[in-house]
Short mmCIF file of C-alpha atoms in Angstrom, two decimals:
data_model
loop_
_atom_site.label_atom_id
_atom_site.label_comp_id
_atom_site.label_asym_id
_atom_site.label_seq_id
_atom_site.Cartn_x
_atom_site.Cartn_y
_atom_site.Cartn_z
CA UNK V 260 -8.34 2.97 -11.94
CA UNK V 261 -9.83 2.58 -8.49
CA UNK V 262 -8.26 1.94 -5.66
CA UNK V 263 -9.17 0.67 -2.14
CA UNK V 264 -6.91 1.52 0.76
CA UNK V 265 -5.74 -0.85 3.82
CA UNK V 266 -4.31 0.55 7.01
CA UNK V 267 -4.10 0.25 10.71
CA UNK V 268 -1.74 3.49 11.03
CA UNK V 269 -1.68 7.18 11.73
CA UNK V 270 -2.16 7.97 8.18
CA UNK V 271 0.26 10.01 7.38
CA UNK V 272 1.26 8.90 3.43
CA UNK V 273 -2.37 7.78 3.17
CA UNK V 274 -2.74 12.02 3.52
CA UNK V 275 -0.44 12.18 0.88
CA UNK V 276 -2.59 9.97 -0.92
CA UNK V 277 -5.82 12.42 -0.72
CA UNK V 278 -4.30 15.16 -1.14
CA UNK V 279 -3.00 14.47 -4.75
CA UNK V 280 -6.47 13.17 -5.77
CA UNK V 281 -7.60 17.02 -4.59
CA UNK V 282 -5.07 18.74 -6.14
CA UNK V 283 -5.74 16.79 -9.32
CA UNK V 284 -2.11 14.75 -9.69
CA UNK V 285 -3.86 11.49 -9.15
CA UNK V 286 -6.90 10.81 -11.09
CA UNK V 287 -7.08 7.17 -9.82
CA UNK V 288 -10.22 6.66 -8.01
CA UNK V 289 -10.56 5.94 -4.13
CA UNK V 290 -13.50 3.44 -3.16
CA UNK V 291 -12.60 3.64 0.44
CA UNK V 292 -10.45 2.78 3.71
CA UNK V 293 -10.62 -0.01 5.33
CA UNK V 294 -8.86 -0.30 9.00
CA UNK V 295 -9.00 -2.76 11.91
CA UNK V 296 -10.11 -0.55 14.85
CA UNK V 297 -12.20 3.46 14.63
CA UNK V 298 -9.67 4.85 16.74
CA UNK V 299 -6.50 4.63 14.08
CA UNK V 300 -5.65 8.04 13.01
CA UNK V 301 -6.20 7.27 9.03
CA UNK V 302 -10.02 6.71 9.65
CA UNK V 303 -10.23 10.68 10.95
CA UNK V 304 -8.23 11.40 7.47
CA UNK V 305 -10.68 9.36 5.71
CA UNK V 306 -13.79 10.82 7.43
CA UNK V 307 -12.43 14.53 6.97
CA UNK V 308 -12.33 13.99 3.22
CA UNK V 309 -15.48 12.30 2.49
CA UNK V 310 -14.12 8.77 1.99
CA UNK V 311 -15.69 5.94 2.82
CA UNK V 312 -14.75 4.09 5.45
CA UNK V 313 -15.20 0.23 6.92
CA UNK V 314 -14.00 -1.23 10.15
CA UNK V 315 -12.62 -5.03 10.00
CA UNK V 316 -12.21 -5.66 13.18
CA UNK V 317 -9.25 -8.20 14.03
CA UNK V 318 -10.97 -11.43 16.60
CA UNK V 319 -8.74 -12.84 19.33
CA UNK V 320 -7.58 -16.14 18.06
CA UNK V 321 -8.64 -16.11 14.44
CA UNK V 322 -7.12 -17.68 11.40
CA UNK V 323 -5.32 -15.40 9.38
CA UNK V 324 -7.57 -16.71 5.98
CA UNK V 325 -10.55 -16.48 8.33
CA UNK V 326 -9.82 -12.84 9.08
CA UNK V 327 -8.57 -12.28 5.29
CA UNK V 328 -11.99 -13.92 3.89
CA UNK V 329 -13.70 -11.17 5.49
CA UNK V 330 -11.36 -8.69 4.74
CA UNK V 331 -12.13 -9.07 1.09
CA UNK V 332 -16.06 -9.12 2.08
CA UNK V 333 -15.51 -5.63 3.34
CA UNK V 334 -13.50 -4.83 -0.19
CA UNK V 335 -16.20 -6.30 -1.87
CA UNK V 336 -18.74 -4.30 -0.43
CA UNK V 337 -16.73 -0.95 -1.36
CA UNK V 338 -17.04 -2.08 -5.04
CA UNK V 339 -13.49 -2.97 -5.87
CA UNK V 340 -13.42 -6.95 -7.24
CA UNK V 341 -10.28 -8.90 -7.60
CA UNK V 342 -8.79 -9.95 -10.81
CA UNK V 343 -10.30 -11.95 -13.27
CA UNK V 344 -8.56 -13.69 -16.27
CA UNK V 345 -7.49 -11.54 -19.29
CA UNK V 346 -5.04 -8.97 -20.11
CA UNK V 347 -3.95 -6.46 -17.74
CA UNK V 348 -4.54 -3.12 -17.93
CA UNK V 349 -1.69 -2.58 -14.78
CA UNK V 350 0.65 -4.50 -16.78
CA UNK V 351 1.30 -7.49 -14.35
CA UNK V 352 0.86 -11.06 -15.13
CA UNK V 353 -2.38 -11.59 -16.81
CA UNK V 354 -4.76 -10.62 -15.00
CA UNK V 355 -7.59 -7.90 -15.44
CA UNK V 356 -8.67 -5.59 -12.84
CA UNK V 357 -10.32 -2.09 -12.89
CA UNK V 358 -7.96 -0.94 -9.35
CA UNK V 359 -5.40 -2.33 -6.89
CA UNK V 360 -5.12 -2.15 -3.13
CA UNK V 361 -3.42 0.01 -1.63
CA UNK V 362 -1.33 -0.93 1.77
CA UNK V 363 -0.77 2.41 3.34
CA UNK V 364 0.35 0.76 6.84
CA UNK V 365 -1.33 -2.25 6.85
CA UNK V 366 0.19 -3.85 10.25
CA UNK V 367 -1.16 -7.61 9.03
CA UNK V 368 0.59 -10.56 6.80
CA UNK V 369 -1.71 -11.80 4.19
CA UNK V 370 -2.67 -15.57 4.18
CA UNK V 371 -1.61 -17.18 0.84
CA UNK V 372 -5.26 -17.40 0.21
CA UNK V 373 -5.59 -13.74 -0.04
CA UNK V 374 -2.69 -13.17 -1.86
CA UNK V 375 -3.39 -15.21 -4.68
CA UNK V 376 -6.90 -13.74 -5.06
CA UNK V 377 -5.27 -10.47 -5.13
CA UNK V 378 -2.25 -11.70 -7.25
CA UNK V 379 0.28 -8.29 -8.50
CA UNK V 380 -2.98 -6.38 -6.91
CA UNK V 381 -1.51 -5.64 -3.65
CA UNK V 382 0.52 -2.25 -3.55
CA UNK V 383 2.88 -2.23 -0.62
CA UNK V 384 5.30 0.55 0.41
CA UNK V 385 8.39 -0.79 2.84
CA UNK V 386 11.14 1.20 4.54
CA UNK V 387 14.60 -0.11 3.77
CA UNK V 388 15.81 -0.39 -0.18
CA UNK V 389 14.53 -4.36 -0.43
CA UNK V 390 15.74 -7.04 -0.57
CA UNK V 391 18.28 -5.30 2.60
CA UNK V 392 16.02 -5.51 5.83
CA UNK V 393 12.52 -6.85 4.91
CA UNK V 394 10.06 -7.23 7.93
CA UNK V 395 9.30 -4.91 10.89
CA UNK V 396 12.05 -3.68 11.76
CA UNK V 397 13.70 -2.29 8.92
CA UNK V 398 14.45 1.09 9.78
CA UNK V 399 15.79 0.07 13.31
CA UNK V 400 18.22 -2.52 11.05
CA UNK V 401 19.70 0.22 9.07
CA UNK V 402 20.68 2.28 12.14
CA UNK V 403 21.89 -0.62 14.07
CA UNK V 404 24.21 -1.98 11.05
CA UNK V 405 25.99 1.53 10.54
CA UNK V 406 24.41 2.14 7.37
CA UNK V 407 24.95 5.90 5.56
CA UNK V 408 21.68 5.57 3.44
CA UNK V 409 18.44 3.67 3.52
CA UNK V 410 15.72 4.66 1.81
CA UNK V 411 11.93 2.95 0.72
CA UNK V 412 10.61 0.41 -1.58
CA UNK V 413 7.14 0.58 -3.05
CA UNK V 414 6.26 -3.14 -4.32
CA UNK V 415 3.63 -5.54 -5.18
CA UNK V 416 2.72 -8.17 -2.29
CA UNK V 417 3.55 -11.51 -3.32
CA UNK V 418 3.61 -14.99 -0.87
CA UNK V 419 7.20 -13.69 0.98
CA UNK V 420 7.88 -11.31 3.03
CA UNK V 421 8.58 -7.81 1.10
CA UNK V 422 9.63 -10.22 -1.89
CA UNK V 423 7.16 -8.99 -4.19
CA UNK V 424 8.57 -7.39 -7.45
CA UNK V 425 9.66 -3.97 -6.87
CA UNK V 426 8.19 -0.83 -8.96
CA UNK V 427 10.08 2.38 -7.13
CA UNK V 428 12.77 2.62 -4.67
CA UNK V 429 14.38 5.93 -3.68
CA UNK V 430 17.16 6.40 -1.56
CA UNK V 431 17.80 8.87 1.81
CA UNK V 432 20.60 9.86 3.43
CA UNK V 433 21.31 8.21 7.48
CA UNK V 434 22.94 11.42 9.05
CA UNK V 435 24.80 11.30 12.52
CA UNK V 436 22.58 11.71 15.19
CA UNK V 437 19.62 9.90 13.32
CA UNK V 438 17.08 8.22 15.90
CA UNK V 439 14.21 6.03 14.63
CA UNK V 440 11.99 8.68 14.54
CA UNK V 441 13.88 11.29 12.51
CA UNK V 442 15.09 8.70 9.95
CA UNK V 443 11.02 7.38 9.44
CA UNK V 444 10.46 10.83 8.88
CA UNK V 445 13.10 11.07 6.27
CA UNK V 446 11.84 7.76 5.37
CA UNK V 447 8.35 8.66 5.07
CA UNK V 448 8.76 11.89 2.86
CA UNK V 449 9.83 10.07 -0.08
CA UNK V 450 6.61 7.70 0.16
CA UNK V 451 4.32 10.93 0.49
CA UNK V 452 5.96 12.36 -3.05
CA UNK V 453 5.86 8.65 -4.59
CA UNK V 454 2.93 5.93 -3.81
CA UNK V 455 0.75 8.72 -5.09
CA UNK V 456 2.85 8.81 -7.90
CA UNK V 457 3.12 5.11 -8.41
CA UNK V 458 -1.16 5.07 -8.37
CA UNK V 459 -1.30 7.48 -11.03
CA UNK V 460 1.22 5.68 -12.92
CA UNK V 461 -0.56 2.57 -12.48
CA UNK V 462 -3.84 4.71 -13.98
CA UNK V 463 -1.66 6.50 -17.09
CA UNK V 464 -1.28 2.52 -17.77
CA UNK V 465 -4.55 1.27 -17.76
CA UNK V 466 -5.66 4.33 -20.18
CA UNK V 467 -2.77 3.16 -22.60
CA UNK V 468 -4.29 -0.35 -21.94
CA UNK V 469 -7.99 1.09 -22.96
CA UNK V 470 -6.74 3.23 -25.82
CA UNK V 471 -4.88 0.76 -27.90
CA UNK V 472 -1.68 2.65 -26.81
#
């Protein structure tokens, strides 16, 4: 399976991400990063390890489908095509793919256009156990509402907002004295040991798919 990635972040579970393909625990392929500006701290990860990277940058005032349209121009030029009608080989609502995309903190909503290109193709990881505190503030929620766990939700992008069915949660622990930062770090060690783990899974099912399994 290949696999493009989307983010406008530091890049820290995106690391995660390269690291397993090294070590040889995810055999899915990577076509490439895609970000919004050079200066984002997953484009240096990307660089460092020989992935290829494109720049979409975001224009003051555009349309969200306008900026989405050449999003998947961009996609398109890395290799990775969106679905076309058949059998899966992911296992999600007939449609056939060779890869997914991967949103490794991806800051931007997706116009309904996009998404239903990309239908069950969009891999999103979120920080809060979903449906309980979906949007941008999630981990600031949890805190605020007195919560003694949270944890993350790794889920297909659908035309809501962190709707989308869910594949993995895991939980963490809120201990006293927790601050935003130390609970995303919590937060963000689970996604490290499971989006890679979710991509390979997503591969072990495609080979079943090729097989006859």
């Amino acid at each position: 399976m290949d696999f493009v990635v989307l983010s406008s972040s530091r890049g820290t579970t995106f690391q995660a991400v390269i690291d397993a393909m090294k070590n040889g625990s995810l055999e899915a392929r990577c076509l490439g990063l895609i970000a919004d500006r050079e200066e984002r701290g997953c484009v240096a990860k990307a660089r460092s390890a020989g992935v290829p990277v494109k720049i979409v940058d975001r224009v003051k005032g555009e349309e969200r489908e306008a900026y989405d349209r050449r999003l998947n121009e961009a996609i398109g030029v890395l290799g990775l095509a969106p679905p076309t009608p058949g059998p899966s080989p992911t296992g999600g609502g007939g449609a056939r793919s060779e890869g997914v995309l991967a949103c490794l903190g991806w800051m931007f909503l997706f116009s309904p256009w996009f998404v239903k290109k990309w239908h069950k193709r969009i891999l999103n990881v979120h920080p809060s156990l979903l449906p309980k505190y979906p949007g941008g503030h999630a981990v600031e929620d949890a805190l605020k509402a007195g919560d003694r766990e949270t944890g993350m939700s790794i889920h297909w992008i659908d035309e809501g907002v962190d709707t989308g069915e869910i594949l993995v949660q895991k939980k963490c622990s809120i201990e006293k004295g927790d601050t935003v930062d130390s609970l995303k770090a919590r937060i963000q060690d689970l996604e490290k040991i499971w989006y890679p783990w979710v991509l390979q899974d997503l591969e072990t099912e495609k080979l079943k798919m090729e097989n006859g399994k």
